């Protein structure tokens, strides 16, 4: 490290916040790669008597630096709170697990008794969970009250590893007469899906002490929602339930309503953008009417709720004296319905709790409503059939020997058969079809990558194939490039981004396309931001191509 850099680091550290047992390097933008880089940070830690909280957010810590910081932590037995979100910016995914492992080992050696562990906004994926798995299972986490893992890209695999670690922590701590009493769990934007959510639900049911659960934007459908609802029923102290932007449908909403009837401490419910629909809203309204005496906030915005169902919700909060906010925006009430909603709330002097209705979608006619309800039921039946097929495929895979191809793998490979690889639009369609089924499980991931390799190797090697046109059309379908054609962008970019990350590393990929792809990956885009883990991986790869 150059002398001027050391001087700058020393100046930054001089401004380090020290208060109430807390040592904070938050937002210092320190680049700690080597032991030498971390020398002054280590000195601050070593010299701090009674260290109870360490903030490392907004810096970037490499493997070697993490190892020496961990060594300094070995003597900090009083450490209780680790605020370690966003501390691996610009790091390769492979660097994060060993860095986390070292830090965890330092805490275990110290005999620290953690109360809070925050690793949010670190794009470590399923492998990263392995990095702190041992810490979660150790006695250092028997006292854990808050676990925050927002926006980490854990995926289904990471969710399962995490659930198993929490379950083991509870088992081991219970054996010592002091069972894990986790209160706050945060894991939004992690692509946990049904399997990851169900695994965590099992752990929640065993723990039983949760007070806050935040799991928005995880691609959870009604089977996962139902599993969570059943687990919540065994956590009577729940105050906050945030499942925003998952997909309940009526089945998930009814299951959750059943649980809400049993809970007495709930203060905040966020089921916004969860597609509870009218029947689900009515079920939730019945639960609210019959209980939830401490309810302060209810969010059912953007859920395809019709007027009558919304009015039922409003009527249900009549006796909720502590209610501060009722959000029914973005539903289909119509102008008259919005007025009626306000009148109902005004009749028991609660009009002020109603959030804005500025994004109301307008009232549907009865025929459209019936058609939508029928379509919704058909969609749920199709989902159940698909789930049954997936379970059968998983059983088949478990029974197969090495090298055998499962039914699932064969289905994934189907898009290649008959694809006209001289037509960029058809190749894009096949690429997206294959990548849409991408999962972090090794079997599916390998099958998808093999299918894409077969498709794209054939396409790129064809003299008549227009590579630039392919990339342009792909960006349009991903919603990253505007087009005069009315093309609906795909809803979820995680699979395509993960598959692109694989494709650009292959010998068949034209390296001349990398700069264009990099340019679009670095532009601000909401769809990309919701898949930050996959985007981060692709960017890291593109910088090296």
XYZ file of C-alpha atoms in Angstrom:
545
model
C 0.000 0.000 0.000
C 1.447 3.411 -1.003
C 2.388 5.883 1.750
C -0.316 8.347 0.671
C -2.917 5.553 0.870
C -1.759 4.663 4.389
C -2.013 8.299 5.397
C -5.531 8.504 3.985
C -6.527 5.325 5.814
C -5.096 6.671 9.062
C -7.089 9.871 8.618
C -10.259 7.886 7.995
C -9.708 5.741 11.053
C -9.181 8.839 13.150
C -12.823 9.671 12.432
C -14.020 6.203 13.427
C -17.098 6.316 15.640
C -16.667 4.925 19.121
C -19.699 4.944 21.403
C -21.384 2.686 23.919
C -19.127 -0.308 23.330
C -19.437 0.113 19.568
C -16.570 0.453 17.118
C -17.783 1.666 13.742
C -16.066 1.726 10.350
C -19.437 2.132 8.639
C -19.311 3.695 5.185
C -15.583 4.379 5.225
C -15.067 2.696 1.829
C -11.966 0.941 3.122
C -10.363 -1.518 0.688
C -8.862 -4.180 2.890
C -7.132 -6.798 0.773
C -4.009 -7.746 2.686
C -2.916 -7.994 6.301
C -1.000 -4.762 5.782
C -4.141 -2.992 4.557
C -6.008 -4.095 7.679
C -3.194 -3.225 10.131
C -4.767 -0.035 11.479
C -8.246 -1.563 11.656
C -6.841 -4.421 13.691
C -5.113 -2.008 16.058
C -8.401 -0.173 16.625
C -10.086 -3.482 17.447
C -7.287 -4.699 19.726
C -7.144 -1.409 21.621
C -10.893 -1.237 22.178
C -11.740 -2.511 25.655
C -15.223 -3.908 26.147
C -16.037 -4.192 22.422
C -19.723 -5.119 22.129
C -20.594 -4.059 18.568
C -18.469 -3.957 15.413
C -19.718 -2.152 12.296
C -17.974 -3.001 9.024
C -20.733 -1.963 6.593
C -19.805 -0.151 3.410
C -16.236 -1.454 3.151
C -14.690 -4.310 1.198
C -12.823 -7.082 2.998
C -10.696 -9.690 1.232
C -9.748 -13.199 2.360
C -6.365 -12.284 3.875
C -7.701 -9.170 5.601
C -10.626 -11.155 7.029
C -8.203 -13.713 8.416
C -6.184 -11.168 10.398
C -9.296 -9.280 11.543
C -10.648 -12.614 12.795
C -7.410 -13.136 14.718
C -7.955 -9.802 16.463
C -11.527 -10.803 17.316
C -10.352 -13.963 19.084
C -9.804 -11.900 22.252
C -13.116 -10.036 22.094
C -15.383 -12.280 24.133
C -17.789 -9.428 24.927
C -18.729 -8.872 21.270
C -22.509 -9.170 20.834
C -23.442 -7.380 17.621
C -21.856 -7.847 14.190
C -23.101 -5.288 11.671
C -21.432 -6.754 8.606
C -23.722 -5.896 5.714
C -22.307 -4.750 2.352
C -18.705 -5.580 3.230
C -17.659 -7.546 0.146
C -18.240 -5.012 -2.637
C -16.308 -5.943 -5.766
C -15.205 -9.308 -4.386
C -15.365 -12.512 -6.342
C -18.039 -14.878 -5.131
C -15.313 -17.430 -4.315
C -13.645 -14.996 -1.899
C -16.638 -14.500 0.370
C -17.125 -17.983 1.941
C -13.520 -18.302 3.223
C -13.632 -14.727 4.530
C -16.856 -15.462 6.415
C -15.446 -18.733 7.698
C -12.404 -16.958 9.152
C -14.503 -14.289 10.845
C -16.804 -16.930 12.271
C -13.888 -18.923 13.628
C -12.584 -15.791 15.335
C -15.916 -15.289 17.115
C -16.126 -18.946 18.131
C -12.580 -18.917 19.509
C -13.366 -15.773 21.488
C -16.395 -17.432 23.026
C -18.517 -14.478 21.936
C -22.245 -14.613 22.683
C -23.880 -12.901 19.694
C -27.218 -11.137 19.938
C -27.285 -9.722 16.404
C -25.714 -10.853 13.129
C -26.318 -8.763 10.013
C -24.855 -10.006 6.720
C -27.347 -8.288 4.401
C -26.441 -7.002 0.923
C -23.555 -9.424 0.515
C -24.001 -11.339 -2.736
C -22.613 -14.618 -1.416
C -25.186 -17.076 -2.761
C -25.700 -20.628 -1.450
C -21.948 -21.170 -1.016
C -21.742 -18.117 1.207
C -24.188 -19.663 3.667
C -21.664 -22.464 4.091
C -19.206 -19.761 5.145
C -21.102 -18.943 8.337
C -22.879 -22.277 8.835
C -20.398 -23.378 11.519
C -20.864 -20.079 13.362
C -24.658 -20.505 13.412
C -24.304 -24.010 14.825
C -21.818 -22.929 17.500
C -22.428 -21.779 21.058
C -21.645 -18.235 19.906
C -25.100 -18.134 18.347
C -27.060 -19.839 21.126
C -27.929 -16.318 22.311
C -28.817 -14.917 18.875
C -31.895 -12.677 18.784
C -31.604 -11.012 15.364
C -30.460 -12.597 12.092
C -30.483 -10.337 9.026
C -29.698 -11.769 5.606
C -31.497 -9.434 3.231
C -30.527 -9.497 -0.464
C -27.841 -12.186 -0.304
C -28.878 -14.389 -3.242
C -29.102 -17.486 -1.054
C -31.500 -19.323 -3.349
C -33.272 -22.544 -2.436
C -30.007 -24.294 -1.597
C -28.858 -21.558 0.743
C -32.272 -21.456 2.389
C -32.090 -25.160 3.141
C -28.555 -24.888 4.554
C -29.641 -21.967 6.714
C -32.721 -23.807 7.979
C -30.652 -26.854 8.918
C -28.090 -24.680 10.736
C -30.785 -22.882 12.753
C -32.411 -26.186 13.639
C -29.070 -27.587 14.804
C -28.387 -24.435 16.812
C -31.740 -24.846 18.560
C -31.076 -28.528 19.255
C -27.629 -27.945 20.725
C -28.654 -24.887 22.752
C -31.698 -26.729 24.102
C -29.433 -29.552 25.242
C -27.655 -26.995 27.409
C -30.938 -25.790 28.885
C -30.959 -22.456 27.038
C -32.786 -22.933 23.708
C -32.190 -20.483 20.878
C -34.601 -17.564 21.267
C -34.425 -15.949 17.819
C -36.731 -12.910 17.641
C -36.027 -11.163 14.321
C -35.475 -12.917 10.987
C -34.829 -10.914 7.808
C -34.271 -12.589 4.433
C -35.899 -10.536 1.677
C -34.856 -10.749 -1.984
C -33.156 -14.148 -1.743
C -35.052 -16.303 -4.281
C -35.943 -18.798 -1.577
C -39.020 -19.971 -3.508
C -41.296 -22.670 -2.088
C -38.626 -25.189 -1.127
C -36.411 -22.676 0.663
C -39.382 -21.106 2.436
C -40.730 -24.501 3.482
C -37.356 -25.539 4.924
C -37.164 -22.312 6.912
C -40.772 -22.723 8.029
C -39.837 -26.043 9.615
C -37.024 -24.310 11.512
C -39.361 -21.488 12.585
C -41.820 -24.034 13.951
C -39.085 -25.578 16.066
C -37.753 -22.235 17.333
C -41.133 -20.759 18.286
C -39.886 -17.395 19.617
C -40.044 -15.195 16.516
C -41.388 -11.662 16.827
C -40.561 -10.312 13.354
C -40.314 -12.114 10.015
C -39.371 -10.191 6.876
C -39.267 -12.312 3.693
C -40.404 -10.064 0.799
C -39.594 -10.746 -2.860
C -38.684 -14.423 -2.637
C -40.787 -16.026 -5.367
C -42.860 -17.904 -2.781
C -46.194 -19.341 -3.973
C -49.099 -20.779 -1.982
C -47.356 -24.035 -0.883
C -44.527 -22.042 0.693
C -46.927 -19.441 2.086
C -49.011 -22.207 3.661
C -45.916 -23.759 5.259
C -44.940 -20.377 6.688
C -48.484 -19.790 7.968
C -48.410 -23.088 9.851
C -45.034 -22.155 11.369
C -46.245 -18.689 12.355
C -49.078 -20.286 14.314
C -46.430 -21.832 16.591
C -44.789 -18.439 17.155
C -47.339 -16.660 19.368
C -45.144 -13.599 19.961
C -45.142 -12.517 16.303
C -45.570 -8.758 15.927
C -44.432 -8.133 12.339
C -45.131 -10.264 9.256
C -43.727 -8.929 5.985
C -44.191 -11.171 2.956
C -44.574 -8.382 0.398
C -44.298 -9.294 -3.289
C -44.772 -13.043 -3.053
C -47.733 -14.903 -4.575
C -50.392 -16.026 -2.099
C -53.457 -16.584 -4.300
C -56.605 -17.615 -2.448
C -55.105 -20.810 -1.007
C -52.139 -19.065 0.584
C -54.313 -16.207 1.851
C -56.823 -18.569 3.463
C -54.012 -20.514 5.173
C -52.473 -17.274 6.448
C -55.891 -16.000 7.629
C -56.356 -19.173 9.653
C -53.088 -18.484 11.452
C -53.869 -14.798 12.003
C -56.964 -15.818 13.966
C -54.692 -17.449 16.551
C -52.159 -14.615 16.946
C -52.718 -11.849 19.498
C -49.533 -9.758 19.322
C -49.429 -8.881 15.600
C -48.956 -5.166 14.938
C -47.868 -5.007 11.297
C -48.982 -7.119 8.324
C -47.522 -6.476 4.871
C -49.085 -8.658 2.197
C -48.846 -5.968 -0.486
C -48.392 -7.165 -4.074
C -49.131 -10.727 -2.956
C -52.103 -11.490 -5.229
C -54.418 -12.441 -2.374
C -57.400 -11.577 -4.627
C -60.921 -10.957 -3.351
C -61.601 -14.300 -1.713
C -58.275 -14.195 0.071
C -58.962 -10.647 1.243
C -62.336 -11.679 2.648
C -60.646 -14.502 4.585
C -58.073 -12.078 5.976
C -60.870 -9.632 6.856
C -62.591 -12.336 8.906
C -59.342 -12.988 10.774
C -58.904 -9.274 11.468
C -62.480 -8.913 12.663
C -62.141 -11.779 15.107
C -58.741 -10.916 16.579
C -55.499 -8.963 16.151
C -56.308 -6.427 18.884
C -52.914 -4.689 18.570
C -52.942 -4.239 14.786
C -51.296 -0.974 13.700
C -50.746 -1.494 9.976
C -52.390 -3.674 7.321
C -51.061 -3.597 3.752
C -53.106 -5.348 1.063
C -52.112 -3.052 -1.808
C -51.854 -4.250 -5.418
C -53.513 -7.585 -4.681
C -56.313 -7.648 -7.314
C -58.968 -7.053 -4.648
C -62.460 -6.000 -5.828
C -64.752 -3.432 -4.206
C -66.873 -5.685 -1.983
C -63.851 -7.498 -0.594
C -62.091 -4.191 0.119
C -65.186 -2.947 1.951
C -65.172 -6.145 4.024
C -61.571 -5.385 5.027
C -62.514 -1.828 5.987
C -65.442 -3.001 8.086
C -63.197 -5.521 9.826
C -60.902 -2.837 11.282
C -63.740 -0.944 12.986
C -62.614 -1.871 16.502
C -58.849 -1.669 15.896
C -58.151 1.337 18.099
C -54.394 1.184 17.512
C -54.605 1.047 13.694
C -52.453 3.699 12.036
C -52.485 2.655 8.391
C -54.700 0.629 6.056
C -53.272 0.329 2.536
C -55.628 -0.867 -0.209
C -54.078 1.109 -3.041
C -53.594 -0.411 -6.500
C -56.649 -2.697 -6.337
C -59.795 -2.624 -8.497
C -62.352 -0.615 -6.526
C -63.392 1.989 -9.066
C -64.211 5.595 -8.252
C -67.450 4.674 -6.486
C -65.736 1.917 -4.535
C -63.019 4.300 -3.352
C -65.687 6.702 -2.100
C -67.565 3.916 -0.332
C -64.354 2.738 1.308
C -63.709 6.202 2.691
C -67.318 6.496 3.870
C -67.160 3.167 5.722
C -63.976 4.172 7.535
C -65.349 7.629 8.241
C -68.430 6.089 9.841
C -66.287 4.887 12.727
C -63.915 7.881 12.622
C -60.983 6.084 10.980
C -60.787 7.768 7.576
C -57.353 9.154 8.437
C -55.792 5.667 8.519
C -56.583 5.013 4.846
C -53.549 5.310 2.587
C -53.757 6.957 -0.826
C -55.900 5.248 -3.475
C -54.245 7.110 -6.338
C -53.187 3.935 -8.148
C -56.576 2.237 -8.081
C -57.045 0.137 -11.213
C -60.739 0.904 -11.664
C -63.679 -1.455 -11.246
C -63.954 -4.621 -13.361
C -67.351 -5.743 -14.579
C -68.863 -8.939 -13.144
C -68.140 -11.082 -16.212
C -64.473 -10.141 -16.179
C -64.341 -10.811 -12.448
C -65.793 -14.308 -12.842
C -63.420 -15.067 -15.703
C -60.423 -13.912 -13.666
C -61.463 -16.003 -10.650
C -61.813 -19.069 -12.894
C -58.455 -18.369 -14.517
C -56.919 -18.019 -11.054
C -58.286 -21.401 -9.995
C -56.978 -22.987 -13.195
C -53.560 -21.452 -12.588
C -53.471 -22.899 -9.078
C -54.429 -26.340 -10.377
C -51.663 -26.106 -12.983
C -49.192 -25.080 -10.259
C -50.136 -28.114 -8.182
C -49.723 -30.423 -11.180
C -46.307 -28.926 -11.894
C -45.294 -29.367 -8.248
C -46.347 -33.022 -8.310
C -44.338 -33.541 -11.503
C -41.299 -31.869 -9.922
C -41.549 -34.136 -6.875
C -41.727 -37.205 -9.123
C -38.712 -35.956 -11.084
C -36.737 -35.381 -7.873
C -37.518 -38.942 -6.745
C -36.429 -40.230 -10.145
C -33.166 -38.291 -9.953
C -32.467 -39.678 -6.490
C -32.810 -43.243 -7.821
C -30.535 -42.733 -10.839
C -26.890 -43.577 -11.028
C -24.060 -41.273 -12.131
C -24.331 -40.048 -15.692
C -27.981 -40.947 -16.118
C -30.235 -38.219 -17.438
C -33.458 -37.528 -15.562
C -36.842 -36.660 -17.019
C -36.332 -33.110 -15.745
C -33.044 -32.838 -17.608
C -34.580 -34.166 -20.794
C -37.399 -31.613 -20.523
C -34.886 -28.823 -20.112
C -33.046 -29.989 -23.218
C -36.215 -30.067 -25.314
C -36.009 -26.416 -26.478
C -32.905 -27.244 -28.553
C -34.655 -29.828 -30.679
C -35.829 -28.303 -33.926
C -34.635 -24.766 -33.153
C -33.678 -22.837 -36.291
C -30.277 -21.553 -35.176
C -30.021 -19.224 -38.160
C -32.868 -17.105 -36.777
C -31.744 -14.887 -33.839
C -35.323 -14.419 -32.572
C -35.912 -18.176 -32.371
C -32.572 -18.699 -30.652
C -33.455 -15.996 -28.103
C -36.796 -17.723 -27.474
C -35.081 -21.076 -26.921
C -32.405 -19.484 -24.713
C -35.019 -17.858 -22.479
C -37.098 -21.028 -22.330
C -34.107 -23.004 -21.098
C -32.835 -20.355 -18.673
C -36.305 -19.856 -17.156
C -36.007 -23.206 -15.368
C -32.567 -22.488 -13.920
C -32.152 -23.378 -10.251
C -29.145 -23.357 -7.940
C -29.367 -27.118 -7.360
C -26.445 -28.845 -9.072
C -28.593 -31.242 -11.134
C -30.784 -28.548 -12.675
C -27.950 -26.044 -13.038
C -25.792 -28.525 -14.962
C -28.662 -29.605 -17.201
C -29.497 -25.992 -18.063
C -25.875 -25.130 -18.779
C -25.465 -28.194 -21.001
C -28.616 -27.287 -22.912
C -27.475 -23.693 -23.439
C -24.014 -24.835 -24.507
C -25.517 -27.139 -27.136
C -27.859 -24.419 -28.424
C -25.462 -21.489 -28.462
C -22.401 -23.384 -29.709
C -24.430 -24.432 -32.737
C -25.808 -20.915 -33.262
C -22.559 -18.980 -32.891
C -20.676 -21.406 -35.121
C -23.167 -20.927 -37.957
C -21.830 -18.497 -40.627
C -25.345 -17.176 -41.228
C -26.058 -16.407 -37.568
C -26.131 -12.702 -36.664
C -24.596 -12.529 -33.167
C -25.264 -8.816 -32.732
C -28.922 -9.272 -33.637
C -29.170 -12.109 -31.117
C -27.814 -9.994 -28.267
C -30.019 -7.037 -29.237
C -33.169 -9.173 -29.287
C -32.174 -10.829 -26.000
C -31.761 -7.445 -24.294
C -35.186 -6.384 -25.588
C -36.873 -9.503 -24.225
C -35.114 -8.962 -20.901
C -36.530 -5.428 -20.740
C -33.083 -3.815 -20.858
C -33.432 -2.270 -24.313
C -36.424 -0.445 -25.763
C -38.000 -1.581 -29.015
C -40.707 -0.344 -31.352
C -42.189 -3.837 -31.250
C -44.683 -4.487 -28.475
C -42.696 -7.177 -26.678
C -43.518 -8.022 -23.072
C -40.332 -8.301 -21.038
C -39.836 -11.505 -19.053
C -40.811 -11.172 -15.390
C -37.719 -12.634 -13.720
C -34.133 -12.083 -14.887
C -32.401 -14.354 -12.371
C -32.231 -17.451 -14.600
C -31.137 -15.617 -17.780
C -28.473 -13.665 -15.871
C -27.057 -16.791 -14.238
C -27.025 -18.611 -17.590
C -25.417 -15.609 -19.324
C -22.709 -15.698 -16.655
C -21.953 -19.265 -17.705
C -22.232 -18.613 -21.445
C -19.837 -15.660 -21.636
C -17.090 -17.818 -20.123
C -17.307 -20.450 -22.884
C -14.985 -20.617 -25.888
C -17.891 -20.358 -28.341
C -19.019 -16.949 -27.034
C -17.863 -14.057 -29.266
C -15.751 -11.860 -26.978
C -16.649 -8.834 -29.112
C -20.150 -8.947 -27.587
C -18.883 -8.553 -24.022
C -18.521 -4.721 -24.041
C -22.110 -4.232 -25.234
C -23.476 -6.656 -22.650
C -21.373 -4.981 -19.941
C -22.744 -1.564 -20.908
C -26.339 -2.683 -20.370
C -25.551 -4.567 -17.156
C -24.136 -1.395 -15.591
C -27.136 0.812 -16.447
C -29.648 1.536 -13.646
C -32.589 -0.836 -14.011
C -35.167 -1.977 -11.467
C -35.362 -5.519 -12.866
C -31.586 -5.891 -12.577
C -31.537 -4.460 -9.074
C -34.024 -7.082 -7.912
C -31.530 -9.758 -9.056
C -28.441 -8.091 -7.604
C -26.679 -11.369 -6.806
C -26.934 -12.679 -10.397
C -26.079 -9.255 -11.816
C -23.021 -8.987 -9.565
C -21.752 -12.394 -10.710
C -22.195 -11.517 -14.394
C -20.491 -8.144 -13.990
C -17.512 -9.763 -12.271
C -17.201 -12.213 -15.164
C -17.596 -9.574 -17.881
C -14.854 -7.433 -16.362
C -12.493 -10.369 -16.823
C -13.567 -11.397 -20.357
